[in-house]
Each structure stands twice: as C-alpha cells, then as structure tokens.
Amino acid sequence: MKAYFAGGCFWCVTPIYKIYGVDQVTCGYSGGDEVNPTYEDVKAQKTGHRETIELTYDPANVTYDKLLDIYLANVDPFDGEGQFIDKGFSYTLAIYYNSDEEKAIAEKKIKELEQETGEKVQISVEKFKSFYEAEEEHQDYYLKNPEAFEKELIESGRKES
C-alpha cells in the first residue's frame, strides 16, 4: 500500500520511516496541478505542490494508523507557515488520503490532538491526486550526504546539537 504525507523538508522526514517497517520512502511533490514539477520550482513556491514523501508499506507490518502517529510525532502540527526553518506553502503539512477510511483516520487523529492540546492543528487533509518523484539527488539524501543532512537537522531545529 501507499501513503502520502507532506511534513516539511522531505529530506528530514525520510529516515524516520525507514526504522518502522516501511518498505520504501520516496521523496517527491504532491498537491499541485503542474505536471512534473522541479525541486527549484516547488521550493520557490511556483507550483502549488508540497514536498511530500510516498510510503510504500505492508499493513501487516505497520498500519496506516501507526504511520500517522509517527508523522504527528515528527512534525510541528501547529505551524501553518511551514516546518522549522523551512517556510512557505511547499513546506506546509498535509495528509493526502487514498480512501474514505484513511480520511476518517486522519481526521480522527487531528481532532484528538486538538482536544488534547487545546490548539488548532494546521494540517491539511486532502484527497490524493498525484505524486511526482523528486530528482535522484533528493532520494535517500541522509545516506548520500550524511554530514550535510546532520547540519540540516540541527540548523532547522529538528535536532539539538
């Protein structure tokens, strides 16, 4: 099965899922209407896409519900401007659902979080329409560029030095 989450910088959220039984994590773009957007255009806020990860997973190993728990634990769900130092629409949060069941699970999780915290969650829940795979240099960035990736995590505020 596949799940699609926009969690800010796709480099930063990719490795999180690798340890939770997800078969494959692919960086890309979702949400906009432009066909085959480029990283530079998405980053420059020209396409209406968000940086998004595509998770390929076996529900016998990890459930959609669990994937959402991991997602919510690794983003700032209350920041409607982007994530950490990455600001702009392309870095805002979204859950792209493939079925009414996924939509219901996502909406339930968001409602529970809002009730728990008393804060308004800034995550868009949208019907999945398309996913465009990012350029090769963005795939598994944390493995290809470990020092630059570590620096990105620290400078972004996602990790303490």
PDB file of C-alpha atoms in Angstrom:
ATOM      1  CA  MET A   1       0.000   0.000   0.000  1.00  0.00           C
ATOM      2  CA  LYS A   2       0.983   3.637  -0.319  1.00  0.00           C
ATOM      3  CA  ALA A   3       0.575   6.647   1.954  1.00  0.00           C
ATOM      4  CA  TYR A   4       1.450  10.282   1.226  1.00  0.00           C
ATOM      5  CA  PHE A   5       2.485  12.850   3.829  1.00  0.00           C
ATOM      6  CA  ALA A   6       3.815  16.373   3.441  1.00  0.00           C
ATOM      7  CA  GLY A   7       5.957  17.014   6.506  1.00  0.00           C
ATOM      8  CA  GLY A   8       8.105  19.997   5.588  1.00  0.00           C
ATOM      9  CA  CYS A   9      11.564  19.209   4.242  1.00  0.00           C
ATOM     10  CA  PHE A  10      11.311  15.752   2.699  1.00  0.00           C
ATOM     11  CA  TRP A  11      14.978  15.056   3.429  1.00  0.00           C
ATOM     12  CA  CYS A  12      14.284  15.403   7.143  1.00  0.00           C
ATOM     13  CA  VAL A  13      11.311  13.048   7.399  1.00  0.00           C
ATOM     14  CA  THR A  14      12.538  10.272   5.101  1.00  0.00           C
ATOM     15  CA  PRO A  15      14.786   8.352   7.539  1.00  0.00           C
ATOM     16  CA  ILE A  16      12.163   8.324  10.293  1.00  0.00           C
ATOM     17  CA  TYR A  17      10.030   5.816   8.434  1.00  0.00           C
ATOM     18  CA  LYS A  18      12.908   3.531   7.484  1.00  0.00           C
ATOM     19  CA  ILE A  19      13.014   2.214  11.065  1.00  0.00           C
ATOM     20  CA  TYR A  20       9.308   1.469  11.361  1.00  0.00           C
ATOM     21  CA  GLY A  21       8.791  -1.296   8.842  1.00  0.00           C
ATOM     22  CA  VAL A  22       8.092   0.867   5.815  1.00  0.00           C
ATOM     23  CA  ASP A  23       9.323  -0.865   2.672  1.00  0.00           C
ATOM     24  CA  GLN A  24      10.234   2.254   0.711  1.00  0.00           C
ATOM     25  CA  VAL A  25      10.238   6.022   1.211  1.00  0.00           C
ATOM     26  CA  THR A  26      10.315   8.183  -1.906  1.00  0.00           C
ATOM     27  CA  CYS A  27      10.707  11.957  -1.926  1.00  0.00           C
ATOM     28  CA  GLY A  28       8.509  13.925  -4.267  1.00  0.00           C
ATOM     29  CA  TYR A  29       5.812  16.502  -4.763  1.00  0.00           C
ATOM     30  CA  SER A  30       2.035  16.411  -4.302  1.00  0.00           C
ATOM     31  CA  GLY A  31      -0.918  18.735  -4.122  1.00  0.00           C
ATOM     32  CA  GLY A  32      -0.347  20.981  -7.117  1.00  0.00           C
ATOM     33  CA  ASP A  33      -1.665  20.805 -10.654  1.00  0.00           C
ATOM     34  CA  GLU A  34       1.562  21.324 -12.612  1.00  0.00           C
ATOM     35  CA  VAL A  35       2.841  18.146 -14.247  1.00  0.00           C
ATOM     36  CA  ASN A  36       6.409  17.066 -13.385  1.00  0.00           C
ATOM     37  CA  PRO A  37       7.391  19.966 -11.131  1.00  0.00           C
ATOM     38  CA  THR A  38      11.050  20.512 -10.324  1.00  0.00           C
ATOM     39  CA  TYR A  39      12.620  20.936  -6.902  1.00  0.00           C
ATOM     40  CA  GLU A  40      13.626  24.518  -7.676  1.00  0.00           C
ATOM     41  CA  ASP A  41      10.087  25.475  -8.750  1.00  0.00           C
ATOM     42  CA  VAL A  42       8.451  23.762  -5.769  1.00  0.00           C
ATOM     43  CA  LYS A  43      10.935  25.327  -3.349  1.00  0.00           C
ATOM     44  CA  ALA A  44      10.298  28.741  -4.955  1.00  0.00           C
ATOM     45  CA  GLN A  45       6.550  28.270  -4.322  1.00  0.00           C
ATOM     46  CA  LYS A  46       5.718  28.342  -8.060  1.00  0.00           C
ATOM     47  CA  THR A  47       3.714  25.121  -8.472  1.00  0.00           C
ATOM     48  CA  GLY A  48       1.242  24.684  -5.607  1.00  0.00           C
ATOM     49  CA  HIS A  49       2.955  21.423  -4.619  1.00  0.00           C
ATOM     50  CA  ARG A  50       4.269  20.447  -1.212  1.00  0.00           C
ATOM     51  CA  GLU A  51       7.408  18.442  -0.564  1.00  0.00           C
ATOM     52  CA  THR A  52       5.872  15.035   0.108  1.00  0.00           C
ATOM     53  CA  ILE A  53       7.004  11.535   0.930  1.00  0.00           C
ATOM     54  CA  GLU A  54       5.461   8.447  -0.592  1.00  0.00           C
ATOM     55  CA  LEU A  55       5.499   5.496   1.789  1.00  0.00           C
ATOM     56  CA  THR A  56       5.221   2.002   0.363  1.00  0.00           C
ATOM     57  CA  TYR A  57       4.274  -0.334   3.187  1.00  0.00           C
ATOM     58  CA  ASP A  58       2.712  -3.659   4.107  1.00  0.00           C
ATOM     59  CA  PRO A  59      -0.227  -3.154   6.517  1.00  0.00           C
ATOM     60  CA  ALA A  60       0.656  -6.496   8.109  1.00  0.00           C
ATOM     61  CA  ASN A  61       3.927  -4.894   9.299  1.00  0.00           C
ATOM     62  CA  VAL A  62       2.808  -1.328  10.020  1.00  0.00           C
ATOM     63  CA  THR A  63      -0.694   0.132   9.941  1.00  0.00           C
ATOM     64  CA  TYR A  64      -1.819   3.422   8.422  1.00  0.00           C
ATOM     65  CA  ASP A  65      -2.838   4.446  11.928  1.00  0.00           C
ATOM     66  CA  LYS A  66       0.746   3.870  13.135  1.00  0.00           C
ATOM     67  CA  LEU A  67       2.171   5.784  10.151  1.00  0.00           C
ATOM     68  CA  LEU A  68       0.043   8.772  11.174  1.00  0.00           C
ATOM     69  CA  ASP A  69       1.260   8.511  14.777  1.00  0.00           C
ATOM     70  CA  ILE A  70       4.861   8.609  13.520  1.00  0.00           C
ATOM     71  CA  TYR A  71       4.041  11.558  11.266  1.00  0.00           C
ATOM     72  CA  LEU A  72       2.408  13.570  14.042  1.00  0.00           C
ATOM     73  CA  ALA A  73       5.310  12.876  16.417  1.00  0.00           C
ATOM     74  CA  ASN A  74       7.853  14.232  13.924  1.00  0.00           C
ATOM     75  CA  VAL A  75       6.285  17.480  12.724  1.00  0.00           C
ATOM     76  CA  ASP A  76       5.059  20.648  14.408  1.00  0.00           C
ATOM     77  CA  PRO A  77       1.336  20.229  13.741  1.00  0.00           C
ATOM     78  CA  PHE A  78       0.551  23.765  14.915  1.00  0.00           C
ATOM     79  CA  ASP A  79       2.769  25.663  12.455  1.00  0.00           C
ATOM     80  CA  GLY A  80       0.715  26.751   9.455  1.00  0.00           C
ATOM     81  CA  GLU A  81       3.623  28.585   7.804  1.00  0.00           C
ATOM     82  CA  GLY A  82       5.903  25.591   7.171  1.00  0.00           C
ATOM     83  CA  GLN A  83       8.166  23.464   9.309  1.00  0.00           C
ATOM     84  CA  PHE A  84      11.007  24.649  11.482  1.00  0.00           C
ATOM     85  CA  ILE A  85      13.214  26.989   9.373  1.00  0.00           C
ATOM     86  CA  ASP A  86      11.549  25.948   6.100  1.00  0.00           C
ATOM     87  CA  LYS A  87       8.686  28.357   5.451  1.00  0.00           C
ATOM     88  CA  GLY A  88       6.259  28.714   2.567  1.00  0.00           C
ATOM     89  CA  PHE A  89       3.405  26.661   1.175  1.00  0.00           C
ATOM     90  CA  SER A  90       5.667  23.892  -0.166  1.00  0.00           C
ATOM     91  CA  TYR A  91       6.755  23.144   3.421  1.00  0.00           C
ATOM     92  CA  THR A  92       3.294  23.144   4.995  1.00  0.00           C
ATOM     93  CA  LEU A  93       1.733  19.979   6.335  1.00  0.00           C
ATOM     94  CA  ALA A  94      -0.717  17.742   4.507  1.00  0.00           C
ATOM     95  CA  ILE A  95      -2.047  14.237   4.674  1.00  0.00           C
ATOM     96  CA  TYR A  96      -3.104  13.024   1.245  1.00  0.00           C
ATOM     97  CA  TYR A  97      -5.655  10.252   1.650  1.00  0.00           C
ATOM     98  CA  ASN A  98      -6.419   7.451  -0.797  1.00  0.00           C
ATOM     99  CA  SER A  99      -9.715   6.275   0.696  1.00  0.00           C
ATOM    100  CA  ASP A 100     -12.560   7.386   2.941  1.00  0.00           C
ATOM    101  CA  GLU A 101     -11.103   5.140   5.639  1.00  0.00           C
ATOM    102  CA  GLU A 102      -7.730   6.929   5.523  1.00  0.00           C
ATOM    103  CA  LYS A 103      -9.511  10.298   5.592  1.00  0.00           C
ATOM    104  CA  ALA A 104     -11.532   9.272   8.658  1.00  0.00           C
ATOM    105  CA  ILE A 105      -8.421   8.024  10.490  1.00  0.00           C
ATOM    106  CA  ALA A 106      -6.526  11.257   9.722  1.00  0.00           C
ATOM    107  CA  GLU A 107      -9.415  13.489  10.791  1.00  0.00           C
ATOM    108  CA  LYS A 108      -9.859  11.493  14.000  1.00  0.00           C
ATOM    109  CA  LYS A 109      -6.150  11.817  14.868  1.00  0.00           C
ATOM    110  CA  ILE A 110      -6.243  15.567  14.250  1.00  0.00           C
ATOM    111  CA  LYS A 111      -9.386  16.017  16.334  1.00  0.00           C
ATOM    112  CA  GLU A 112      -7.846  14.014  19.195  1.00  0.00           C
ATOM    113  CA  LEU A 113      -4.675  16.120  19.062  1.00  0.00           C
ATOM    114  CA  GLU A 114      -6.697  19.339  19.129  1.00  0.00           C
ATOM    115  CA  GLN A 115      -8.728  18.121  22.105  1.00  0.00           C
ATOM    116  CA  GLU A 116      -5.574  17.002  23.901  1.00  0.00           C
ATOM    117  CA  THR A 117      -3.701  20.282  23.400  1.00  0.00           C
ATOM    118  CA  GLY A 118      -6.444  22.877  23.029  1.00  0.00           C
ATOM    119  CA  GLU A 119      -4.605  24.146  19.929  1.00  0.00           C
ATOM    120  CA  LYS A 120      -5.704  24.280  16.285  1.00  0.00           C
ATOM    121  CA  VAL A 121      -3.840  21.743  14.154  1.00  0.00           C
ATOM    122  CA  GLN A 122      -2.533  23.197  10.887  1.00  0.00           C
ATOM    123  CA  ILE A 123      -2.553  20.044   8.752  1.00  0.00           C
ATOM    124  CA  SER A 124      -4.492  19.934   5.523  1.00  0.00           C
ATOM    125  CA  VAL A 125      -6.297  16.654   4.819  1.00  0.00           C
ATOM    126  CA  GLU A 126      -6.713  16.337   1.062  1.00  0.00           C
ATOM    127  CA  LYS A 127      -7.704  13.677  -1.435  1.00  0.00           C
ATOM    128  CA  PHE A 128      -4.609  12.281  -3.132  1.00  0.00           C
ATOM    129  CA  LYS A 129      -4.435  13.257  -6.789  1.00  0.00           C
ATOM    130  CA  SER A 130      -0.829  12.830  -7.948  1.00  0.00           C
ATOM    131  CA  PHE A 131       2.727  12.281  -6.841  1.00  0.00           C
ATOM    132  CA  TYR A 132       5.796  13.281  -8.805  1.00  0.00           C
ATOM    133  CA  GLU A 133       9.056  11.688  -7.760  1.00  0.00           C
ATOM    134  CA  ALA A 134      11.773  14.196  -6.875  1.00  0.00           C
ATOM    135  CA  GLU A 135      15.075  14.260  -8.665  1.00  0.00           C
ATOM    136  CA  GLU A 136      17.536  11.473  -7.803  1.00  0.00           C
ATOM    137  CA  GLU A 137      19.793  13.661  -5.646  1.00  0.00           C
ATOM    138  CA  HIS A 138      16.902  14.090  -3.174  1.00  0.00           C
ATOM    139  CA  GLN A 139      16.295  10.361  -2.703  1.00  0.00           C
ATOM    140  CA  ASP A 140      17.906   8.998   0.485  1.00  0.00           C
ATOM    141  CA  TYR A 141      19.674  12.334   0.949  1.00  0.00           C
ATOM    142  CA  TYR A 142      20.598  11.366   4.500  1.00  0.00           C
ATOM    143  CA  LEU A 143      22.633   8.409   3.193  1.00  0.00           C
ATOM    144  CA  LYS A 144      24.259  10.229   0.279  1.00  0.00           C
ATOM    145  CA  ASN A 145      25.155  13.368   2.247  1.00  0.00           C
ATOM    146  CA  PRO A 146      25.327  12.425   5.943  1.00  0.00           C
ATOM    147  CA  GLU A 147      27.276  15.488   7.081  1.00  0.00           C
ATOM    148  CA  ALA A 148      25.082  17.959   5.185  1.00  0.00           C
ATOM    149  CA  PHE A 149      21.982  16.119   6.401  1.00  0.00           C
ATOM    150  CA  GLU A 150      23.107  16.281  10.034  1.00  0.00           C
ATOM    151  CA  LYS A 151      23.788  20.001   9.616  1.00  0.00           C
ATOM    152  CA  GLU A 152      20.297  20.480   8.097  1.00  0.00           C
ATOM    153  CA  LEU A 153      18.651  18.718  11.052  1.00  0.00           C
ATOM    154  CA  ILE A 154      20.493  20.873  13.583  1.00  0.00           C
ATOM    155  CA  GLU A 155      20.116  24.180  11.719  1.00  0.00           C
ATOM    156  CA  SER A 156      16.433  23.528  11.107  1.00  0.00           C
ATOM    157  CA  GLY A 157      15.747  22.968  14.796  1.00  0.00           C
ATOM    158  CA  ARG A 158      14.651  19.369  14.278  1.00  0.00           C
ATOM    159  CA  LYS A 159      17.618  18.095  16.281  1.00  0.00           C
ATOM    160  CA  GLU A 160      19.726  19.527  19.071  1.00  0.00           C
ATOM    161  CA  SER A 161      23.477  19.706  18.500  1.00  0.00           C
TER     162      SER A 161
END
